[in-house]
Short mmCIF file of C-alpha atoms in Angstrom, two decimals:
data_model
loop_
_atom_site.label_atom_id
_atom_site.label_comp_id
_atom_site.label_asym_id
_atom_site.label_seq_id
_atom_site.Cartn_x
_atom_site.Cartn_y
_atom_site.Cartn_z
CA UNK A 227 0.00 0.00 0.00
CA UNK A 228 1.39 3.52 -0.88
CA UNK A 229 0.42 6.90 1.10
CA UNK A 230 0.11 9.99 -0.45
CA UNK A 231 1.24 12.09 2.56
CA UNK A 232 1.30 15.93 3.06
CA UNK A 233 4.22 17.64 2.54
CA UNK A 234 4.70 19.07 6.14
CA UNK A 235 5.08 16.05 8.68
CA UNK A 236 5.90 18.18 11.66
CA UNK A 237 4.02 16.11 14.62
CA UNK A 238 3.92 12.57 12.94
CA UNK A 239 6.45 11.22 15.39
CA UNK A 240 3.44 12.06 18.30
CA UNK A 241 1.42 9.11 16.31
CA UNK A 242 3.89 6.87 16.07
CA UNK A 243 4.53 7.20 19.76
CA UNK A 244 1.62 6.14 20.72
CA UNK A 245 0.48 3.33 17.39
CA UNK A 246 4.07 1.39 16.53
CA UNK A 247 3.24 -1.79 16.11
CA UNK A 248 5.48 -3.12 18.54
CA UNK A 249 2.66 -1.58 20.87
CA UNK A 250 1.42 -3.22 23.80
CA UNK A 251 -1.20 -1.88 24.32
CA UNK A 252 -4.30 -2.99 22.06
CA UNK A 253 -5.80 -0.80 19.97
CA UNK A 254 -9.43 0.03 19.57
CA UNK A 255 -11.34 1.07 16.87
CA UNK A 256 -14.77 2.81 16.94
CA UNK A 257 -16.55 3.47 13.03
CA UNK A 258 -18.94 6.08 13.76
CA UNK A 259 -21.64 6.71 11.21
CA UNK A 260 -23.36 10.04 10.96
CA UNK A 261 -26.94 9.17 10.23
CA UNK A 262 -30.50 11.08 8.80
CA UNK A 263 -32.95 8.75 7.70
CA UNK A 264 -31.17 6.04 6.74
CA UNK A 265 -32.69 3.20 7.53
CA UNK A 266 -32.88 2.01 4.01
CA UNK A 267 -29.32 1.76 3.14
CA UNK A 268 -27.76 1.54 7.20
CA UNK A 269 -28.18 -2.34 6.42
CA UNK A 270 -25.77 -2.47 3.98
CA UNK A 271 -23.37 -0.02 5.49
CA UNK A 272 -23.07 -2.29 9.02
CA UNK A 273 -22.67 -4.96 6.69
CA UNK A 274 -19.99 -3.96 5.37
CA UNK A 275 -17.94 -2.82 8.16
CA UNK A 276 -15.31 -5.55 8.67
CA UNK A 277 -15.06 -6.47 12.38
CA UNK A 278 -11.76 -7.77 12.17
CA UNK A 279 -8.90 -5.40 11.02
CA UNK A 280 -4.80 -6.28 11.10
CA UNK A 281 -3.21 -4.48 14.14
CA UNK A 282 -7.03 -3.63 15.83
CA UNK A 283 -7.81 -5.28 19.01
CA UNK A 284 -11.54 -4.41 18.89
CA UNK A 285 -13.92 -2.67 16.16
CA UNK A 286 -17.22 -1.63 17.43
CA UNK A 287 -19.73 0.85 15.55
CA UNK A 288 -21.25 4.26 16.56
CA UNK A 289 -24.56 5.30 14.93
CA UNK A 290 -25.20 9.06 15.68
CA UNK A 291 -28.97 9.84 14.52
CA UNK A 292 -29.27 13.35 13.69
CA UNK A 293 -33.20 13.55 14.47
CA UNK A 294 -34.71 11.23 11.91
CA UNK A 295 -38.41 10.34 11.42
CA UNK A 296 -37.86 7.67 10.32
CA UNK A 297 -36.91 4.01 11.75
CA UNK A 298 -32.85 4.77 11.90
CA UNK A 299 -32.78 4.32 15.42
CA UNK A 300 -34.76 0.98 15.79
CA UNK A 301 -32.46 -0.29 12.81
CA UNK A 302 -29.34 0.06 14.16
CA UNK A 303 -30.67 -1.16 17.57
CA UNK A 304 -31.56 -4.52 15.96
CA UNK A 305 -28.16 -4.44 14.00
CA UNK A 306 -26.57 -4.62 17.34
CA UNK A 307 -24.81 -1.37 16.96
CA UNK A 308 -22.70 -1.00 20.42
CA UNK A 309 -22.96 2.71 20.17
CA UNK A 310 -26.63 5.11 19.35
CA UNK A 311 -26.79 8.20 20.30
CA UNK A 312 -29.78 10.89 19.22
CA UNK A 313 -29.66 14.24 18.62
CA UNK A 314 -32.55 16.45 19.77
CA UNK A 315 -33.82 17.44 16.84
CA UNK A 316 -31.79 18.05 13.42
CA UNK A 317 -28.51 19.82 14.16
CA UNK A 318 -26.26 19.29 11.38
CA UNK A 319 -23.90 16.98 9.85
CA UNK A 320 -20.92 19.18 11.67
CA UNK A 321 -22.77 19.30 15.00
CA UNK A 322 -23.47 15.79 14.70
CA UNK A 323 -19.96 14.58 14.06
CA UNK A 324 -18.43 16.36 16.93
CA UNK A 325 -21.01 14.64 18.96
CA UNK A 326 -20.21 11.60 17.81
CA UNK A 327 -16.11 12.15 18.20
CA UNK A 328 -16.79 13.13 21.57
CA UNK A 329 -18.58 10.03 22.46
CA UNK A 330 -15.76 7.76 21.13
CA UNK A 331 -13.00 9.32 23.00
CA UNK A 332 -15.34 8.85 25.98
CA UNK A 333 -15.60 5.28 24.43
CA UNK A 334 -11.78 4.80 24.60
CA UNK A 335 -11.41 4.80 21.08
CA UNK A 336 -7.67 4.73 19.86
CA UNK A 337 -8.57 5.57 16.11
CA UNK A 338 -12.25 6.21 15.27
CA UNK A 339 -13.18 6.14 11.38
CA UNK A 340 -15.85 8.33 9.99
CA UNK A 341 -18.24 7.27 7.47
CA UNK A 342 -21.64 8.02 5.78
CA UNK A 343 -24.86 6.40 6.44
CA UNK A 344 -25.92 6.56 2.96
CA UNK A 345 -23.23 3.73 1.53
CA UNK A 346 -21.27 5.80 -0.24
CA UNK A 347 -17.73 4.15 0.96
CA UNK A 348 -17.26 0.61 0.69
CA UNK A 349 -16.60 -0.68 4.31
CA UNK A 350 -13.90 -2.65 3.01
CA UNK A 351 -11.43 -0.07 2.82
CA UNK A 352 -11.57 0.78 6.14
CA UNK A 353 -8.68 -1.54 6.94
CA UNK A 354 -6.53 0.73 4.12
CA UNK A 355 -7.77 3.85 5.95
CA UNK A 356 -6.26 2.82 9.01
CA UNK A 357 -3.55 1.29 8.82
CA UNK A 358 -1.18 4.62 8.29
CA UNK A 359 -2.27 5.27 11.98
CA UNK A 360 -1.82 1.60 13.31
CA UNK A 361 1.72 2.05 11.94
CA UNK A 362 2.14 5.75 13.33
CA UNK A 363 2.62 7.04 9.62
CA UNK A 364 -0.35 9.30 10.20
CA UNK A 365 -2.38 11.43 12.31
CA UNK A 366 -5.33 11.77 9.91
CA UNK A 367 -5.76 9.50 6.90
CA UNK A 368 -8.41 10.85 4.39
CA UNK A 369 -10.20 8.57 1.84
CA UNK A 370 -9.78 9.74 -1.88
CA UNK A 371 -12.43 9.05 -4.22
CA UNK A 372 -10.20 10.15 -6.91
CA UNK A 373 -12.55 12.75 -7.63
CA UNK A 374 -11.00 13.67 -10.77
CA UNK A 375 -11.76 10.57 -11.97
CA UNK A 376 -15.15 9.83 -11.21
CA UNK A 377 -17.32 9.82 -14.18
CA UNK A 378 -20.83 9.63 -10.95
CA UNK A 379 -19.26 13.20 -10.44
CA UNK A 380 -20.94 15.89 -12.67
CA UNK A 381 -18.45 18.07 -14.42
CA UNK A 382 -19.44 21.12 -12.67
CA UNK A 383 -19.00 18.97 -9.36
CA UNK A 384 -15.34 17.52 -10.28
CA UNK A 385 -14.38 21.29 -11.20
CA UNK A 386 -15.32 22.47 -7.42
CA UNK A 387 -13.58 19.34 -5.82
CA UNK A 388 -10.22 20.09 -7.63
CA UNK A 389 -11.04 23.93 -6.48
CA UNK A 390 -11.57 23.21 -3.03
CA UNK A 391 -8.43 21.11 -2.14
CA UNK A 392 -6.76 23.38 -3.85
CA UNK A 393 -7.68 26.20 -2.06
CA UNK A 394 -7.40 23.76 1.53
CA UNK A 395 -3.83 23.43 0.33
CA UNK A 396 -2.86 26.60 0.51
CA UNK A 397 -4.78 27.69 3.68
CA UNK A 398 -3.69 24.55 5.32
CA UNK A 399 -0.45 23.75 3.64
CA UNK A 400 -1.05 20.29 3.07
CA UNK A 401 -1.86 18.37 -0.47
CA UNK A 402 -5.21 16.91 -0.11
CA UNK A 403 -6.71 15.37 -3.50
CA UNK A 404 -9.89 14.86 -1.97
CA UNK A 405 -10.59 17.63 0.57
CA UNK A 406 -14.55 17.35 0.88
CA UNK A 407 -14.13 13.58 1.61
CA UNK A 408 -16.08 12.20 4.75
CA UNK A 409 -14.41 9.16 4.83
CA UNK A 410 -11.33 9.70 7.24
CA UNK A 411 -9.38 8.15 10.07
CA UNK A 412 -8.38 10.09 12.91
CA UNK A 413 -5.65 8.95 16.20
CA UNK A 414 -6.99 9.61 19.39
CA UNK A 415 -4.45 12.78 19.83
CA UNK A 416 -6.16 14.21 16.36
CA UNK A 417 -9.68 13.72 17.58
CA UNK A 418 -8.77 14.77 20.70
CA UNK A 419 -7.63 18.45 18.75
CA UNK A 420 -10.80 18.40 16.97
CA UNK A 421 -13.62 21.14 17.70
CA UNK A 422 -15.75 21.78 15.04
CA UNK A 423 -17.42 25.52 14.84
CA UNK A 424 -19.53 25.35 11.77
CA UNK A 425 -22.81 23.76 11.14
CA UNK A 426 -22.67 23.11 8.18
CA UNK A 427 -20.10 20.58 7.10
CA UNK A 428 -16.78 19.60 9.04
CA UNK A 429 -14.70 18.21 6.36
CA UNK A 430 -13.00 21.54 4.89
CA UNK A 431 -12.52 23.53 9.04
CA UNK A 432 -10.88 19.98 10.33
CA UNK A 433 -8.17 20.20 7.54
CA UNK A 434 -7.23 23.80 7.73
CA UNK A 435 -7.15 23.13 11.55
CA UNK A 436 -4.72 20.31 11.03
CA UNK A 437 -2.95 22.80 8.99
CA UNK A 438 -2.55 24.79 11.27
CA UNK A 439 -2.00 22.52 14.45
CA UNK A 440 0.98 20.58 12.51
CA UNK A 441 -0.82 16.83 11.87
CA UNK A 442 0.26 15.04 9.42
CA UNK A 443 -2.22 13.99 7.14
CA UNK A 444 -2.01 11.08 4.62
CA UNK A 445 -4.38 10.12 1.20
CA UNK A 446 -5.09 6.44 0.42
CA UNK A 447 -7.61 5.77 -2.17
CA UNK A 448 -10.68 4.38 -1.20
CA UNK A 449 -13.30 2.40 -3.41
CA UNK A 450 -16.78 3.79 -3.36
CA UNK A 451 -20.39 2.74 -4.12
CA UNK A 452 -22.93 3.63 -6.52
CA UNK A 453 -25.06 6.74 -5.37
CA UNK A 454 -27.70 5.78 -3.56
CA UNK A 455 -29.99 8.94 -3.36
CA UNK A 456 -29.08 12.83 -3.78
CA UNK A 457 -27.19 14.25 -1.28
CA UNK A 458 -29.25 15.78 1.85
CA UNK A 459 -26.30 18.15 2.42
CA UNK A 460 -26.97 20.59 0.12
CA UNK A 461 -29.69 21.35 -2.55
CA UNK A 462 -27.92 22.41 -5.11
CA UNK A 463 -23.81 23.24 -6.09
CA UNK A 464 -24.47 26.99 -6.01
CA UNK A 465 -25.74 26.08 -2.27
CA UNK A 466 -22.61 23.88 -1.36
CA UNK A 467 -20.72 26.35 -3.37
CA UNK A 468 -21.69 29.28 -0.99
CA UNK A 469 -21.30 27.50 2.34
CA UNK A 470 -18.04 26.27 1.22
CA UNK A 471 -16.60 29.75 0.33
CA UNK A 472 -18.42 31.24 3.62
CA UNK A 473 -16.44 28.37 5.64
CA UNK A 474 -13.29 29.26 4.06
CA UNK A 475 -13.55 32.63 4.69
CA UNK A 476 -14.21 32.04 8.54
CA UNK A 477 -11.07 29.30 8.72
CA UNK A 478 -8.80 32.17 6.82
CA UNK A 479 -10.15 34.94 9.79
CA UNK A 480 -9.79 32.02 12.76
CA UNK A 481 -6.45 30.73 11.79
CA UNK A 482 -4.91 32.73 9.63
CA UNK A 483 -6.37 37.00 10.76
CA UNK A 484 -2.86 38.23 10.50
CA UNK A 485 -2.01 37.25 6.68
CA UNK A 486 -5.89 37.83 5.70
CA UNK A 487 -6.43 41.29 7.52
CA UNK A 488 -2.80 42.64 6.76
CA UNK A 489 -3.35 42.15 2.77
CA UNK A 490 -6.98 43.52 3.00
CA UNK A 491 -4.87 46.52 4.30
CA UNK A 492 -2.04 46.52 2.52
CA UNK A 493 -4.11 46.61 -0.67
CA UNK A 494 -6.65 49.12 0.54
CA UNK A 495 -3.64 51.04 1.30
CA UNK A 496 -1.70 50.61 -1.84
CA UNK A 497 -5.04 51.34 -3.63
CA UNK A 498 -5.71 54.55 -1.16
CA UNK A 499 -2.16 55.91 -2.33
CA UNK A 500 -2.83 56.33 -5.89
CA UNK A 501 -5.37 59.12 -5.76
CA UNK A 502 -3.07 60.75 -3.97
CA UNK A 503 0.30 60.57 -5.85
CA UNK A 504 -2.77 61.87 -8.02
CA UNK A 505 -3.63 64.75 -6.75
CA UNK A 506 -0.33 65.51 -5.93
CA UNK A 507 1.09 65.55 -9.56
CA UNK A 508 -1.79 67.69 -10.79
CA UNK A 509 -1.21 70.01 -7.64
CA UNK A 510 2.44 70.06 -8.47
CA UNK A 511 1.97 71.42 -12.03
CA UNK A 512 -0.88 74.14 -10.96
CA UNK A 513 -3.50 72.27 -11.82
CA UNK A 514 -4.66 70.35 -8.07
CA UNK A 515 -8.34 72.71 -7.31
CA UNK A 516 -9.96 70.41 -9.79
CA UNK A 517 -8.79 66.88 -8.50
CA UNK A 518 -9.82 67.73 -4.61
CA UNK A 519 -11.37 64.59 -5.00
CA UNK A 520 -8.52 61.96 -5.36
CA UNK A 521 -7.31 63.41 -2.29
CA UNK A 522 -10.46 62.54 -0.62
CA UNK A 523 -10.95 59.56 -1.87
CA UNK A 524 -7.45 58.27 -1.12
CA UNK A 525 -7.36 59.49 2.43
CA UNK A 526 -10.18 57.08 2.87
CA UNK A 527 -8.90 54.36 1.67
CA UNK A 528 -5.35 55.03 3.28
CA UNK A 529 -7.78 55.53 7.06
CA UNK A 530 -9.63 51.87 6.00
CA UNK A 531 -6.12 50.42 5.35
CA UNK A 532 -4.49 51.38 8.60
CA UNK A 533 -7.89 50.54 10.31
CA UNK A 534 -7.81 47.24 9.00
CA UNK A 535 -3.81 46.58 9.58
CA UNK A 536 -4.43 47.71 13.47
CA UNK A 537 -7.11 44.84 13.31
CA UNK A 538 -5.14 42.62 11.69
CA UNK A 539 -2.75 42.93 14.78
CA UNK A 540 -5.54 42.46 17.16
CA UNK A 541 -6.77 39.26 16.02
CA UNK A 542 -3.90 37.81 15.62
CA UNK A 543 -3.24 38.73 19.75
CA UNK A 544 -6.78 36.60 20.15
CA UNK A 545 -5.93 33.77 17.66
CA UNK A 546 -3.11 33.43 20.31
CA UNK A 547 -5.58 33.31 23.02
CA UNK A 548 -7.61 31.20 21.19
CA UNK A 549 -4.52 28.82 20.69
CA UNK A 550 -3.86 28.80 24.41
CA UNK A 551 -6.83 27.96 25.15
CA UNK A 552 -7.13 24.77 22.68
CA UNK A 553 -4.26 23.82 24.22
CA UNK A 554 -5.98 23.69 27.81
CA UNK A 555 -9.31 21.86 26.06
CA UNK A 556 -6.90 18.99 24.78
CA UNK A 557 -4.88 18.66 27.78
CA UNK A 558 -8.69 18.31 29.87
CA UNK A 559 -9.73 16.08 27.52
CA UNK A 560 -6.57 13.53 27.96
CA UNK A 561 -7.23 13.63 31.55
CA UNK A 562 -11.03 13.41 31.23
CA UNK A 563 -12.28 12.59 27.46
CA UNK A 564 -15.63 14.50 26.72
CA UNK A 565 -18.99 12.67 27.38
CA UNK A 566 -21.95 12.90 25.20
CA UNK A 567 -23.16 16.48 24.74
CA UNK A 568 -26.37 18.15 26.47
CA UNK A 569 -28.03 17.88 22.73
CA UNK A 570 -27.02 13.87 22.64
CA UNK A 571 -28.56 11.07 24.65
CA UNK A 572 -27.30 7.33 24.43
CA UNK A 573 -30.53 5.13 22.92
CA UNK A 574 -28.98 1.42 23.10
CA UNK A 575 -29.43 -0.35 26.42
CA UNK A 576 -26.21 -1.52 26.26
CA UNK A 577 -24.46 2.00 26.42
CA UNK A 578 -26.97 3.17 29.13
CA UNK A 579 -26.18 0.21 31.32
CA UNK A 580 -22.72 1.48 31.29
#
């Protein structure tokens, strides 16, 4: 098996710590399964979860419902899923994720693998998805559809997948062929980083925060299945397109406010100086009572400029804070993993006994 790997492997030595495979300690695994009415195709996606995986000491399954109507629940209950929990009401695919990452580090869950509920990835991969973190090669392994490639991709759909990695590669400065992916495997230390802000989708904020936090990320491809139904995500690309751009925007502010803010000024600044050296020439030869404006104009932009360079300078002071405090959320969660959120409660008997 080959790895496409990022190209900045600054904390992969942390996984390999903790998953060599001289190891002692055995390793769990924990496939959680993001679900919204899905009880017609959660059959087939149990199914094909293998339950036996080289250098994995234990697979169990994690079925987060994110308020269905429908018989999801009762399904997976029946399927002997060892982990259901239920949102209260319909809170998002990001909202639900992070629930269900929380629950599996609660779980004890040394790598937990994240799939879809509609079938989409074959469950027999999941032994290539893992085993760059069973062999410490990784700290997040992302499935890749090959994208490019996929003639059940529309055009217009291929052209934004290519777009979007390549615009996660430069915000997060790792190569990601598949950055929209939802198939992934994270170590405990990764999940243990995550903290997902947006509602809408996690896929695109948990790269650009691996970015930013160091991980090293790795690509293996990943065989996929006939699409089932539409996707529920969004209802149509100029939606997805949107959201996408609006998350980007809010990663390149969270992480990244003193390269964003500083060219916004510098720009507005540059721009604000031209009316001026304006005015200025026309002044200089006489002629400056009828190009007042320019001089007006550019002072404004020059004011906006410095304006936004001072806040440029400010938020990168509470990105640092924000850092810091991260930093204090992982370290509480290695000494006391996060439960099941206020929004979540646990519907198999088997979990509540516990």
């Amino acid at each position: 098996m080959t790895y496409r790997f990022d190209r900045f492997e600054r904390q992969g030595a942390s996984a390999a710590r903790e998953f060599s495979p001289g190891a002692t300690k055995p390793l769990k695994l924990i496939v959680q399964i993001p679900c919204y009415n899905e009880e017609a195709t959660l059959p087939s996606v149990i199914a094909g979860i293998p339950r036996e995986i080289e250098g994995i000491a234990t697979v169990e399954i994690q079925v987060i419902d994110d308020g269905s109507t429908d018989a999801t629940v009762e399904v997976a209950r029946r399927l002997g899923v060892e982990h259901i929990l239920v949102q209260k009401g319909n809170k998002g695919l990001a909202r639900t994720f992070q629930a269900g990452i929380d629950n599996a580090l609660n779980a004890g869950a040394d790598i937990i693998v994240n799939t879809d509920g509609d079938n989409q990835y074959c469950g027999s991969s999941i032994p290539d998805l893992v085993r760059p973190v069973v062999e410490g090669q990784a700290d997040i392994v992302l499935g890749d559809r090959r994208p490019g490639e996929n003639r059940d991709f529309s055009r217009g759909k291929r052209a934004l997948q290519k777009l979007g990695s390549r615009v996660v590669r430069n915000l997060a400065e790792i190569e990601v062929p598949d950055a929209v992916t939802g198939f992934r495997a994270y170590s405990r230390e990764a999940a243990l980083s995550i903290n997902v802000m947006t509602r809408f989708s996690y896929t695109v904020e948990t790269l650009i925060h691996a970015g930013q936090r160091g991980l090293t990320v790795a690509s293996v491809p990943v065989r996929v299945n006939a699409a089932t139904r539409p996707s529920r995500l969004f209802k149509s690309t100029k939606q997805f397109m949107s959201r996408q751009v609006v998350t980007m925007l809010r990663s390149c502010v969270m992480y990244r406010p003193l390269r964003t803010f500083m060219s916004v000024g510098l720009v507005m600044a540059a721009l604000g100086a031209l009316p001026i050296l304006r005015f200025l020439y026309f002044f200089a030869i006489g002629q400056g009572d009828g190009h007042v404006q320019s001089l007006v104009l550019g002072g404004v932009l020059l004011l906006a400029g410095y304006i936004t360079i001072v806040i440029a300078f400010l938020s990168d002071t509470i990105a640092t804070n924000r850092r810091l405090t991260e930093e204090l959320l992982i370290r509480m969660r290695r000494l006391d993993p996060a439960g099941v959120s206020t929004d979540v409660q646990i519907a198999s008997e088997s979990d509540a006994e516990r």
